[in-house]
mmCIF file of N, CA, C and O in Angstrom:
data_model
loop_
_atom_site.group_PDB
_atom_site.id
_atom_site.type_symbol
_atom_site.label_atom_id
_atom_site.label_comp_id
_atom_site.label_asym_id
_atom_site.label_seq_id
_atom_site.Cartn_x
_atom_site.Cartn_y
_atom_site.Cartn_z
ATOM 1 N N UNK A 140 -12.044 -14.884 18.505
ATOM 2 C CA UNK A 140 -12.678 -13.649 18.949
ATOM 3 C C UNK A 140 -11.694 -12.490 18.938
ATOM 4 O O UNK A 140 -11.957 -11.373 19.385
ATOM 5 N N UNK A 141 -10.451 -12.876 18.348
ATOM 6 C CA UNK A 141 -9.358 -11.588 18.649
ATOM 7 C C UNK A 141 -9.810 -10.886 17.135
ATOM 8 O O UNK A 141 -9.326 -9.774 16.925
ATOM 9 N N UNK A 142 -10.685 -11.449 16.095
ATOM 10 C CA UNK A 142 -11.001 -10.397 15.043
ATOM 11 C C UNK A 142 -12.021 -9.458 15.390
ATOM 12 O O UNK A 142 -12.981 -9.780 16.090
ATOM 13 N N UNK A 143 -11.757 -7.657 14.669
ATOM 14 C CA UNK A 143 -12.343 -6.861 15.259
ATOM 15 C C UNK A 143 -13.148 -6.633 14.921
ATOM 16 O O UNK A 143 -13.320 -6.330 13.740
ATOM 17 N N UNK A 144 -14.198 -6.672 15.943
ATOM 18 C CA UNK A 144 -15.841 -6.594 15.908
ATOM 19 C C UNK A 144 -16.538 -8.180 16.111
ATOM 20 O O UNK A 144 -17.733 -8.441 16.250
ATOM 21 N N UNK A 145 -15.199 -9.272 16.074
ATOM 22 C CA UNK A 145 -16.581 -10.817 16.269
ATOM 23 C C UNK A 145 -17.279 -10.370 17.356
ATOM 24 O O UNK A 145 -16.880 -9.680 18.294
ATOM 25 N N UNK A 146 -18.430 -10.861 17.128
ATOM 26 C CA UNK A 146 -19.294 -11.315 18.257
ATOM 27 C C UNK A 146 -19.703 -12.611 18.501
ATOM 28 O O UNK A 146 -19.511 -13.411 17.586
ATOM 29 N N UNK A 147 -20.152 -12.956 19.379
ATOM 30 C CA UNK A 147 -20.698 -14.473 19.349
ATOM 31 C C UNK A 147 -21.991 -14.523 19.515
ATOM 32 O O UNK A 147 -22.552 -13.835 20.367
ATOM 33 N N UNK A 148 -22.827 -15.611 18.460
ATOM 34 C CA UNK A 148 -24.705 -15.381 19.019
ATOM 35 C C UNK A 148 -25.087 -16.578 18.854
ATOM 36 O O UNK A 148 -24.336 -17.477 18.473
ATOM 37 N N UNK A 149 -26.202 -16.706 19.103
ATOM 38 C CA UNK A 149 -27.240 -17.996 19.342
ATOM 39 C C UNK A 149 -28.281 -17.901 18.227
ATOM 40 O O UNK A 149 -29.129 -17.011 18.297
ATOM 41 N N UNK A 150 -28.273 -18.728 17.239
ATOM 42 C CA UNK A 150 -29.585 -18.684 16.340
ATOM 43 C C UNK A 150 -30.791 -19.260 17.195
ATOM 44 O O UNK A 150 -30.556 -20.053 18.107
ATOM 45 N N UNK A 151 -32.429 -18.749 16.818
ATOM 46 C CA UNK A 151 -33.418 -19.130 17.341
ATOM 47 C C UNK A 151 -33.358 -20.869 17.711
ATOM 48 O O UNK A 151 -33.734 -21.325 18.791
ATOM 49 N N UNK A 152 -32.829 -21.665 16.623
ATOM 50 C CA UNK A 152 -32.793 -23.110 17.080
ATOM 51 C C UNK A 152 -31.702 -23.554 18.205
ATOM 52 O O UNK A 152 -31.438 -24.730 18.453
ATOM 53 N N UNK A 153 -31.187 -22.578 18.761
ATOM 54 C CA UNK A 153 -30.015 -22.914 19.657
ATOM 55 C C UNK A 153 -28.522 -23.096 18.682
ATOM 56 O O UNK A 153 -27.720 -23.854 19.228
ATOM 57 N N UNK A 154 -28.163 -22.656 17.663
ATOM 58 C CA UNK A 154 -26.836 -23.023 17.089
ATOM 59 C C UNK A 154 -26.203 -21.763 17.304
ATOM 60 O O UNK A 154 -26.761 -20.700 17.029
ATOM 61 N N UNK A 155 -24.968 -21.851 17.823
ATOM 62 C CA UNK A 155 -23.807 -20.959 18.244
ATOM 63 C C UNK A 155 -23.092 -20.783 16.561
ATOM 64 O O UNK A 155 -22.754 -21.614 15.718
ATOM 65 N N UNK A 156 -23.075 -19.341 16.598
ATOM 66 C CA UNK A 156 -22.093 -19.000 15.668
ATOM 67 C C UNK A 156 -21.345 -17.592 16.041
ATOM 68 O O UNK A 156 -21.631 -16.877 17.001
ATOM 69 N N UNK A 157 -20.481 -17.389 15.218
ATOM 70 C CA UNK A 157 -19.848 -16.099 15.728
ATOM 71 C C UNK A 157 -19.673 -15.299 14.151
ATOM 72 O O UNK A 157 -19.266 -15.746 13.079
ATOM 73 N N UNK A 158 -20.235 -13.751 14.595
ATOM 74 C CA UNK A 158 -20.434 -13.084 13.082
ATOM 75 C C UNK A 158 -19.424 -12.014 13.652
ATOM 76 O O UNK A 158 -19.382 -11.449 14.744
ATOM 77 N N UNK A 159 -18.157 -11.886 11.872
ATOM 78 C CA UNK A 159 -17.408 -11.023 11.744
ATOM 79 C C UNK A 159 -17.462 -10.312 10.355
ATOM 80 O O UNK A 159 -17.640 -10.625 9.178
ATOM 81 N N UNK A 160 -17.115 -8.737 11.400
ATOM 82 C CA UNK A 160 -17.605 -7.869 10.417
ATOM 83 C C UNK A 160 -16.490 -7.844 8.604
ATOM 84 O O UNK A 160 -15.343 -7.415 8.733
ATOM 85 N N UNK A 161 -16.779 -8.142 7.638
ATOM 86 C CA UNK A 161 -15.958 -8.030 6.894
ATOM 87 C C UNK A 161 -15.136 -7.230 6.542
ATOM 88 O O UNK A 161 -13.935 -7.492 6.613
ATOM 89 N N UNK A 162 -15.637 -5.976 6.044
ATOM 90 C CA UNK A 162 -14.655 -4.559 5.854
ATOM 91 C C UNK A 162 -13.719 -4.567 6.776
ATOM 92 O O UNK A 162 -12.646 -4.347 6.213
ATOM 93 N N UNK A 163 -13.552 -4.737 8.125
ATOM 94 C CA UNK A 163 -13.030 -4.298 9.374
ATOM 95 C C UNK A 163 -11.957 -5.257 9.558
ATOM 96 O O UNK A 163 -10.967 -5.060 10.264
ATOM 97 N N UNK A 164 -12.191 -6.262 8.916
ATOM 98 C CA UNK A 164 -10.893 -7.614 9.119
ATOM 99 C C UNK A 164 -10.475 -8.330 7.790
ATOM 100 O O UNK A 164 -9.827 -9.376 7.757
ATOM 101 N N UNK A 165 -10.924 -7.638 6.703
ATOM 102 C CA UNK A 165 -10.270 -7.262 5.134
ATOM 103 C C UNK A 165 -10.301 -9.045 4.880
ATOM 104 O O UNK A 165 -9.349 -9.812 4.734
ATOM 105 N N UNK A 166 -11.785 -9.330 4.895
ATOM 106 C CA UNK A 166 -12.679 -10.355 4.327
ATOM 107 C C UNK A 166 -12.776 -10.266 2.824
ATOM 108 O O UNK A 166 -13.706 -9.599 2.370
ATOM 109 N N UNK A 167 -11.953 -10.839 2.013
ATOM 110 C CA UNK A 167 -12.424 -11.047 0.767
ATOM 111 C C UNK A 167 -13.924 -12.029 0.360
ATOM 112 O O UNK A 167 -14.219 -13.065 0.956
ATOM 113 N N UNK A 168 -14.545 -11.564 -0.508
ATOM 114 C CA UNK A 168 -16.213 -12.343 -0.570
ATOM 115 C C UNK A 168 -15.874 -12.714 -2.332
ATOM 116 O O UNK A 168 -15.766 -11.982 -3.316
ATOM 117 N N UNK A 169 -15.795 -13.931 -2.175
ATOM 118 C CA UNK A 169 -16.127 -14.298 -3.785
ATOM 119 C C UNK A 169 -16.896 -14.836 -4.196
ATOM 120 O O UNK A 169 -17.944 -14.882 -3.551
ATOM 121 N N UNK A 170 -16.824 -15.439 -5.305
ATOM 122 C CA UNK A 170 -18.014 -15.961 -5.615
ATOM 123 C C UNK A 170 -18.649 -17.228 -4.952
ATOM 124 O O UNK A 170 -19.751 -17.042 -4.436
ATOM 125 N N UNK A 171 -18.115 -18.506 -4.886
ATOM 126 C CA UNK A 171 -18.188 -19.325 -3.837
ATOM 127 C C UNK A 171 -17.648 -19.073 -2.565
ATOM 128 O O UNK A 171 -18.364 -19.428 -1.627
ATOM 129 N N UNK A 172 -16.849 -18.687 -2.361
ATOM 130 C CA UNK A 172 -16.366 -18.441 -0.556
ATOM 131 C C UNK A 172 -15.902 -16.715 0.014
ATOM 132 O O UNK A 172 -16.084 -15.592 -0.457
ATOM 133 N N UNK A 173 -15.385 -17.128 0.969
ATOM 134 C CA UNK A 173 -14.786 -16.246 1.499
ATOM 135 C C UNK A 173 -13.570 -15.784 2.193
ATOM 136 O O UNK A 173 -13.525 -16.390 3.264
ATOM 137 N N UNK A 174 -12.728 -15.118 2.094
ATOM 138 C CA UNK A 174 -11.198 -15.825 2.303
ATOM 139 C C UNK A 174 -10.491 -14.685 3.380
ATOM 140 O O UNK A 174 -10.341 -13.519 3.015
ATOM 141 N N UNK A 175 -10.193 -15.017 4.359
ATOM 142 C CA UNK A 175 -9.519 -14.203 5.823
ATOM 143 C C UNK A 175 -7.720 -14.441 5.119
ATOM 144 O O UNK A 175 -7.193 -15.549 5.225
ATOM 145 N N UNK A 176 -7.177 -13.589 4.630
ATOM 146 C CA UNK A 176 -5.265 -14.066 4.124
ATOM 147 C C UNK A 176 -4.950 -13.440 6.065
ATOM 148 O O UNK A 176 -5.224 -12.510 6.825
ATOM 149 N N UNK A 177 -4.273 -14.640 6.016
ATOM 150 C CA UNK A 177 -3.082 -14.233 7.346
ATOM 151 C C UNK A 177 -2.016 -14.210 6.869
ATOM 152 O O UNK A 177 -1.721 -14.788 5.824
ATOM 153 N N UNK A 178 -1.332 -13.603 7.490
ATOM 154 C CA UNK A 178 0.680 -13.600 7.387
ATOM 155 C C UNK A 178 1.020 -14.590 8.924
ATOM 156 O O UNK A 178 0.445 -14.496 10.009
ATOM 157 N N UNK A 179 1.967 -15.369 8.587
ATOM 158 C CA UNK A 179 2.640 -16.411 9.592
ATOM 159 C C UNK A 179 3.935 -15.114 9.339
ATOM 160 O O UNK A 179 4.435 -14.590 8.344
ATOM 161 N N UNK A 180 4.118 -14.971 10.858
ATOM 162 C CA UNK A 180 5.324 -14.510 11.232
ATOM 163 C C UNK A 180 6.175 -14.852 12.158
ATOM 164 O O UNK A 180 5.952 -14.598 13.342
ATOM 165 N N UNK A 181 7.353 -15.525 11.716
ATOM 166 C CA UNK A 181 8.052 -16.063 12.786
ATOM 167 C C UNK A 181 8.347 -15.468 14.345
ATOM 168 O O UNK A 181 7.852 -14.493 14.910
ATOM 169 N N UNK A 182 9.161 -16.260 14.720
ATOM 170 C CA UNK A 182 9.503 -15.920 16.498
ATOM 171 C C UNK A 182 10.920 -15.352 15.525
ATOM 172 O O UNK A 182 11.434 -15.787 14.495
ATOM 173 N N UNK A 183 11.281 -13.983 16.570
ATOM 174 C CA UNK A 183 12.389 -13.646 15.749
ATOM 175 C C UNK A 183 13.496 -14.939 16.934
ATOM 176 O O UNK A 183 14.192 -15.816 16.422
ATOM 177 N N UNK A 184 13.399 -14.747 18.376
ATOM 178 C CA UNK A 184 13.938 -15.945 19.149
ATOM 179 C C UNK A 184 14.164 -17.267 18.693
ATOM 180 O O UNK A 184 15.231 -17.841 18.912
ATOM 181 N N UNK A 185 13.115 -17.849 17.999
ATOM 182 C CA UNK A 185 12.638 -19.231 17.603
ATOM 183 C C UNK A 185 11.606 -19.694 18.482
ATOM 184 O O UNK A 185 10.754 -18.971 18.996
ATOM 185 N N UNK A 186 11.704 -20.747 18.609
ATOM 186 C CA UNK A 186 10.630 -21.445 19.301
ATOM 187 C C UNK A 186 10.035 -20.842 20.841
ATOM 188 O O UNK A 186 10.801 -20.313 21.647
ATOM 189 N N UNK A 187 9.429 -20.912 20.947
ATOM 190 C CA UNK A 187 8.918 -20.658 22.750
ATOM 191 C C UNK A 187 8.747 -21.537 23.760
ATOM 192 O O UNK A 187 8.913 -22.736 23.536
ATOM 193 N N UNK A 188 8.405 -21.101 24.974
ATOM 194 C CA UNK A 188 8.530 -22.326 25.841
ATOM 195 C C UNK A 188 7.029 -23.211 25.494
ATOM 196 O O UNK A 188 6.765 -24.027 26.377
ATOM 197 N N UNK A 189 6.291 -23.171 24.643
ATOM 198 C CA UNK A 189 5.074 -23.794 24.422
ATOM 199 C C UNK A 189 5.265 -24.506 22.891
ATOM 200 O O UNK A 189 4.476 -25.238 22.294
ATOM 201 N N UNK A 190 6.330 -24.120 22.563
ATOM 202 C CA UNK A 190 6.712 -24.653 21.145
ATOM 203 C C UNK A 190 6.251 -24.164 19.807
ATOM 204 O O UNK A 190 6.337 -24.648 18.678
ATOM 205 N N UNK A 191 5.695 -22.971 20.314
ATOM 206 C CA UNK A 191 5.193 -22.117 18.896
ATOM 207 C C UNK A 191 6.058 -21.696 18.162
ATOM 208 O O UNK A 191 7.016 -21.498 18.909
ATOM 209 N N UNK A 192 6.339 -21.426 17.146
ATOM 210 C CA UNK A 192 7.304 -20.882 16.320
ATOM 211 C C UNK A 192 6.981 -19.182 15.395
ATOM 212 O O UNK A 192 7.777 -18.633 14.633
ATOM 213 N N UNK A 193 6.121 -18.871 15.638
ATOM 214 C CA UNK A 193 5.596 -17.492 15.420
ATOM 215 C C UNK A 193 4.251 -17.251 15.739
ATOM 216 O O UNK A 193 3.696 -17.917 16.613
ATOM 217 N N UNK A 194 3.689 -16.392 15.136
ATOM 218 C CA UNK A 194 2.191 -15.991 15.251
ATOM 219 C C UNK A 194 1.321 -15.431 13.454
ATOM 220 O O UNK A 194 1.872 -15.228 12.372
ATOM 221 N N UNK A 195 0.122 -15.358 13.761
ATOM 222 C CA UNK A 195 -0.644 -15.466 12.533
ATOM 223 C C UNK A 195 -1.253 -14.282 12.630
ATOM 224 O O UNK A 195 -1.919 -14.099 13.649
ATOM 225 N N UNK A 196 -1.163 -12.938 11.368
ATOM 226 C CA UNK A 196 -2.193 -11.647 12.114
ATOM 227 C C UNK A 196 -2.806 -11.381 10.541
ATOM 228 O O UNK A 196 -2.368 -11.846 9.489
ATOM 229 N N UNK A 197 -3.763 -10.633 10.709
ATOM 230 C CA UNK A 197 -4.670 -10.690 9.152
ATOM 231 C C UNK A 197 -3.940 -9.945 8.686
ATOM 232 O O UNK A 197 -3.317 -9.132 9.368
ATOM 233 N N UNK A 198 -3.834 -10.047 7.335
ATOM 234 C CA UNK A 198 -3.180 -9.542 6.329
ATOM 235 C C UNK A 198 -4.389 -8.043 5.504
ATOM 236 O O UNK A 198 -5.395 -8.167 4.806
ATOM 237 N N UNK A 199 -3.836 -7.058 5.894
ATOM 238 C CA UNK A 199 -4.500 -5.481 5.464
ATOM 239 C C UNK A 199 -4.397 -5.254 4.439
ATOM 240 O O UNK A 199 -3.392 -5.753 3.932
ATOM 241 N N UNK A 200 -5.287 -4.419 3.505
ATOM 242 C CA UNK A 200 -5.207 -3.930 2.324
ATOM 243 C C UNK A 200 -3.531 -2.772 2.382
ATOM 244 O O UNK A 200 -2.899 -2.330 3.341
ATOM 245 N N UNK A 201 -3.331 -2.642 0.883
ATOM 246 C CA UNK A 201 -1.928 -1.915 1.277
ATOM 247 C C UNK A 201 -2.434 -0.488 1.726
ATOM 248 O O UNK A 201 -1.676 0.273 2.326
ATOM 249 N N UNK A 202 -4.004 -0.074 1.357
ATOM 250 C CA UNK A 202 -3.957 1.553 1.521
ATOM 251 C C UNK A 202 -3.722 1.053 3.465
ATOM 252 O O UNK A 202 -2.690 1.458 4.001
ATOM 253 N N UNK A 203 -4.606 0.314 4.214
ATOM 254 C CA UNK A 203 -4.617 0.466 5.625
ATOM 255 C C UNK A 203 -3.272 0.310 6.035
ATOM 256 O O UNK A 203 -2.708 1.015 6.871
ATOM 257 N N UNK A 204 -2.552 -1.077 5.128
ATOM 258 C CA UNK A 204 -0.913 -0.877 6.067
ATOM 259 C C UNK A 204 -0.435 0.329 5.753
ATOM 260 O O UNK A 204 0.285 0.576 6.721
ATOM 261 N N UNK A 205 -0.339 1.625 4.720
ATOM 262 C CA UNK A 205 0.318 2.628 4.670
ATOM 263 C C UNK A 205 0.133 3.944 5.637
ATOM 264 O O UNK A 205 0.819 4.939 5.873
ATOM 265 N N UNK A 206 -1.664 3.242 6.260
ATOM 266 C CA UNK A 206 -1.874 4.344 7.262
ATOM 267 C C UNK A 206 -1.767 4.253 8.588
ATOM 268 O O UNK A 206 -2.398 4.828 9.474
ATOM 269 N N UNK A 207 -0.596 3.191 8.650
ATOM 270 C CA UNK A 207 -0.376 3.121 9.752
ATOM 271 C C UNK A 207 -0.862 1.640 10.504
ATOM 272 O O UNK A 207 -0.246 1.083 11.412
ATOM 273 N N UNK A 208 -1.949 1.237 9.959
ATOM 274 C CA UNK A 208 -3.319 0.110 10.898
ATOM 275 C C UNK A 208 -2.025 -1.281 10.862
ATOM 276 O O UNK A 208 -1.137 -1.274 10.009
ATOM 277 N N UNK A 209 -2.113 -2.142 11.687
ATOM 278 C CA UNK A 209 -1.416 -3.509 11.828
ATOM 279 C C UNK A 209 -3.572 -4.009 12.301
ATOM 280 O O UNK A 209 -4.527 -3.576 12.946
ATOM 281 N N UNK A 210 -3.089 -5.395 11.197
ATOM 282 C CA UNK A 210 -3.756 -6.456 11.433
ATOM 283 C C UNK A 210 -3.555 -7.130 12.466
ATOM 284 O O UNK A 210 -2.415 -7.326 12.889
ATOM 285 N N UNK A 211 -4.894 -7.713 13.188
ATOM 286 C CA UNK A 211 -5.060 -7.867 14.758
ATOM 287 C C UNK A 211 -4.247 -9.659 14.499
ATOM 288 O O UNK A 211 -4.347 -10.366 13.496
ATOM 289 N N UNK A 212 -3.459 -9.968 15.843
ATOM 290 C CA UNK A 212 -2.749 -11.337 15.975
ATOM 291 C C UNK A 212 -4.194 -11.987 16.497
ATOM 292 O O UNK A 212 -4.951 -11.626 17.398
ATOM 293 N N UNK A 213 -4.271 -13.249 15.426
ATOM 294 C CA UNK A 213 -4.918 -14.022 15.614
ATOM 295 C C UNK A 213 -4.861 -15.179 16.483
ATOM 296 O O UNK A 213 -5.750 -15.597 17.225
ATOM 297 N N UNK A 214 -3.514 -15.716 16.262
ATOM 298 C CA UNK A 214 -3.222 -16.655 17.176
ATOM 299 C C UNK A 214 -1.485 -16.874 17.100
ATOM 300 O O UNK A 214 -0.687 -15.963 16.883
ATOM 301 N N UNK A 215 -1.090 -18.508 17.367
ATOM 302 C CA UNK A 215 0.100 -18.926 16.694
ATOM 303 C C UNK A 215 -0.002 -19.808 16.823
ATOM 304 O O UNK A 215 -0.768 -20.449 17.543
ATOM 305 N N UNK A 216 1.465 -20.338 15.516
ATOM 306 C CA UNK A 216 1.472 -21.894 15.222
ATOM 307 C C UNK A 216 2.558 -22.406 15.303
ATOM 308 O O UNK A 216 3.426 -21.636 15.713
ATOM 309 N N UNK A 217 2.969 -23.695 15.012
ATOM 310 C CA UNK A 217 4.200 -24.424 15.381
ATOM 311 C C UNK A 217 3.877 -25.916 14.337
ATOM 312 O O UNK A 217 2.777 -26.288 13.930
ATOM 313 N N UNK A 218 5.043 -26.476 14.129
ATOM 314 C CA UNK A 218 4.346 -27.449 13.360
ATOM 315 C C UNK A 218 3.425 -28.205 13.561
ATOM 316 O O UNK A 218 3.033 -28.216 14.727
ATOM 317 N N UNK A 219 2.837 -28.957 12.759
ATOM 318 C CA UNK A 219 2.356 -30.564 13.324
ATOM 319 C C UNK A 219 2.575 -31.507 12.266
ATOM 320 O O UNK A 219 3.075 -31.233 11.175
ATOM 321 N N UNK A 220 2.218 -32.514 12.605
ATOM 322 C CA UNK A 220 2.067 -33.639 11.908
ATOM 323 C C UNK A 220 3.362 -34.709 11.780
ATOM 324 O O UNK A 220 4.255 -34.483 12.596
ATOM 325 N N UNK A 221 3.542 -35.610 11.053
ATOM 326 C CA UNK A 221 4.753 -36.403 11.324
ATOM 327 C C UNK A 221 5.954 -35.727 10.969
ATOM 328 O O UNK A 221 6.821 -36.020 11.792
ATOM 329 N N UNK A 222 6.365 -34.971 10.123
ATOM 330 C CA UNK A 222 6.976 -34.185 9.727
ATOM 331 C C UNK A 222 7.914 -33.314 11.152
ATOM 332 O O UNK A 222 9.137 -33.288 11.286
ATOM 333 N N UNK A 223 6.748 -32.599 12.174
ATOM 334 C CA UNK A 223 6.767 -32.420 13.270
ATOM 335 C C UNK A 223 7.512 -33.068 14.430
ATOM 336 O O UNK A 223 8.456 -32.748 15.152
ATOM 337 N N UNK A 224 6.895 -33.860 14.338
ATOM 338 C CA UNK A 224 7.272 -35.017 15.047
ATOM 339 C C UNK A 224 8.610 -35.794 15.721
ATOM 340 O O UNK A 224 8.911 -36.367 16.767
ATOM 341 N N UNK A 225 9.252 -35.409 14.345
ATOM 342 C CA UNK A 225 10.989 -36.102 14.645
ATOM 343 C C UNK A 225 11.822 -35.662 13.667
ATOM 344 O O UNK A 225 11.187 -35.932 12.648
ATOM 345 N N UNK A 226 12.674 -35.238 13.386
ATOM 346 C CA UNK A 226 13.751 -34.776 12.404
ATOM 347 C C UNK A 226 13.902 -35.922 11.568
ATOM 348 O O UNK A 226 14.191 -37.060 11.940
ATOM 349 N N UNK A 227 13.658 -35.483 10.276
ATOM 350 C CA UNK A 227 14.575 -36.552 9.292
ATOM 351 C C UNK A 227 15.473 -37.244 9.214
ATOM 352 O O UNK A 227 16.523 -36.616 9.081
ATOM 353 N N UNK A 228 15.654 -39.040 9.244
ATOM 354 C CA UNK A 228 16.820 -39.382 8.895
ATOM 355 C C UNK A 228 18.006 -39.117 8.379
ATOM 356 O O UNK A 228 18.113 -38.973 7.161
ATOM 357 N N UNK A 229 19.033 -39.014 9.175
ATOM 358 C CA UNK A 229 20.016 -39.177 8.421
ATOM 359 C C UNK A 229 20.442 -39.619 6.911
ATOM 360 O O UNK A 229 20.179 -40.805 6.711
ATOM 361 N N UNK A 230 20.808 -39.211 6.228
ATOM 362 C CA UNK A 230 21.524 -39.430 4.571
ATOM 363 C C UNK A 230 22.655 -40.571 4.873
ATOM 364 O O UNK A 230 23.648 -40.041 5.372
ATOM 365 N N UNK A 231 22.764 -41.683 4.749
ATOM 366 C CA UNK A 231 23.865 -42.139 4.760
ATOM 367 C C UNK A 231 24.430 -42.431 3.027
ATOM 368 O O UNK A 231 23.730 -43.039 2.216
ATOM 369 N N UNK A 232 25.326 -42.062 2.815
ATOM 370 C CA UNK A 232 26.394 -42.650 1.428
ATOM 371 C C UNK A 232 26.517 -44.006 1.311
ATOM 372 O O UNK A 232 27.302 -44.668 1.991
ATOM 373 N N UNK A 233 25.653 -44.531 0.336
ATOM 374 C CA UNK A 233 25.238 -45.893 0.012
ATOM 375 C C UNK A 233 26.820 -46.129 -0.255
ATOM 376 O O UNK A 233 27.679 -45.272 -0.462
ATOM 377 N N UNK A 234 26.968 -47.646 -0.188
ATOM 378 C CA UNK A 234 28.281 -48.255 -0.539
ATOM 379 C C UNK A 234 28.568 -48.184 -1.971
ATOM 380 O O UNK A 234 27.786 -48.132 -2.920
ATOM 381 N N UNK A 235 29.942 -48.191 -1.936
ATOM 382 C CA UNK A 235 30.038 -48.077 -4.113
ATOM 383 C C UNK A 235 31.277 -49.299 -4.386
ATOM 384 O O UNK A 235 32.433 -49.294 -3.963
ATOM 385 N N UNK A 236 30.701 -50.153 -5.100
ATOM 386 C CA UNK A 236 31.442 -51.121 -5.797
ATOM 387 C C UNK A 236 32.411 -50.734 -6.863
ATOM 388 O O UNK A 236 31.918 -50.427 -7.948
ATOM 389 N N UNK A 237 34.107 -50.688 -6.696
ATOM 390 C CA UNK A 237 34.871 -50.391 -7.343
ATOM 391 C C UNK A 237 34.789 -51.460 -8.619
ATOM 392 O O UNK A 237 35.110 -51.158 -9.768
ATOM 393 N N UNK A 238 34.363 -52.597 -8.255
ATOM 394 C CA UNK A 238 34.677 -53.545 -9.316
ATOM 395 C C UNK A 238 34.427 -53.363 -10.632
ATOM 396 O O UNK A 238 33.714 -52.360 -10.605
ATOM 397 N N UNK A 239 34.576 -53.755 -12.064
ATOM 398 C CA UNK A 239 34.673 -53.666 -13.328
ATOM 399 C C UNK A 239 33.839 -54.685 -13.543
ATOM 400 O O UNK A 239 34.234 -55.675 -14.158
ATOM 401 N N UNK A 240 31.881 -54.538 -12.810
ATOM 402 C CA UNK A 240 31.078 -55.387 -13.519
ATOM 403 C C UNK A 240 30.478 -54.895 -14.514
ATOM 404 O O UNK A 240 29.420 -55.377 -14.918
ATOM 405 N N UNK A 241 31.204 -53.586 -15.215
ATOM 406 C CA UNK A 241 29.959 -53.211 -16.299
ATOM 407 C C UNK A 241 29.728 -54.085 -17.359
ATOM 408 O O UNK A 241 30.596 -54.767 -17.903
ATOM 409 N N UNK A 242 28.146 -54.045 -17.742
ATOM 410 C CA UNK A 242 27.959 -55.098 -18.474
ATOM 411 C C UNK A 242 28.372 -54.691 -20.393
ATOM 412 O O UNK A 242 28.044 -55.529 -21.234
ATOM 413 N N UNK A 243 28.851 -53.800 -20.693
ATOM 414 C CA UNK A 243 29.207 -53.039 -21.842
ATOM 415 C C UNK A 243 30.426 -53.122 -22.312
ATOM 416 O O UNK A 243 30.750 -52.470 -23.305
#
């Protein structure tokens, strides 16, 4: 709801949806879909006490960023997944056999 102009409504059968205005939050419409570009921008600090690592705000046509407009912060993110999870193993330097088994 932090994009400008959502609203939230109720279709006649009871289904919740929320309608945003396109022009206003630089909604691309194509032919099959429709595409919201965000910019991920880091924590210039780093991490936070909630573990986010920046925030996500819509990405403006260049005439609106030149007039000044900043795209509204949508939210923020931080990693996930296993990747997330735990730092990569260590590299250890496999052992190397000096010996003269080449077979040549």
């Amino acid at each position: 709801m932090k994009l400008t102009g959502a609203r939230p409504f109720t279709a006649k059968d009871g289904t919740a949806f929320v309608a945003i205005p396109l022009q206003a939050n630089a909604v691309h419409v194509g032919e099959k879909a429709q595409y919201l570009e965000l910019t991920l921008i880091p924590n210039r600090d780093g991490p936070d006490k909630y573990g986010y690592i920046g925030f996500a705000a819509v990405n403006l046509t260049y005439e609106r960023r030149e007039a000044g407009e900043k795209g509204p912060i949508v939210g923020n993110f931080k990693p996930v997944g296993r990747a997330a999870a735990a730092p990569p193993p260590e590299q250890t330097a496999l052992a190397t056999d000096d010996g003269d088994d080449i077979p040549f």
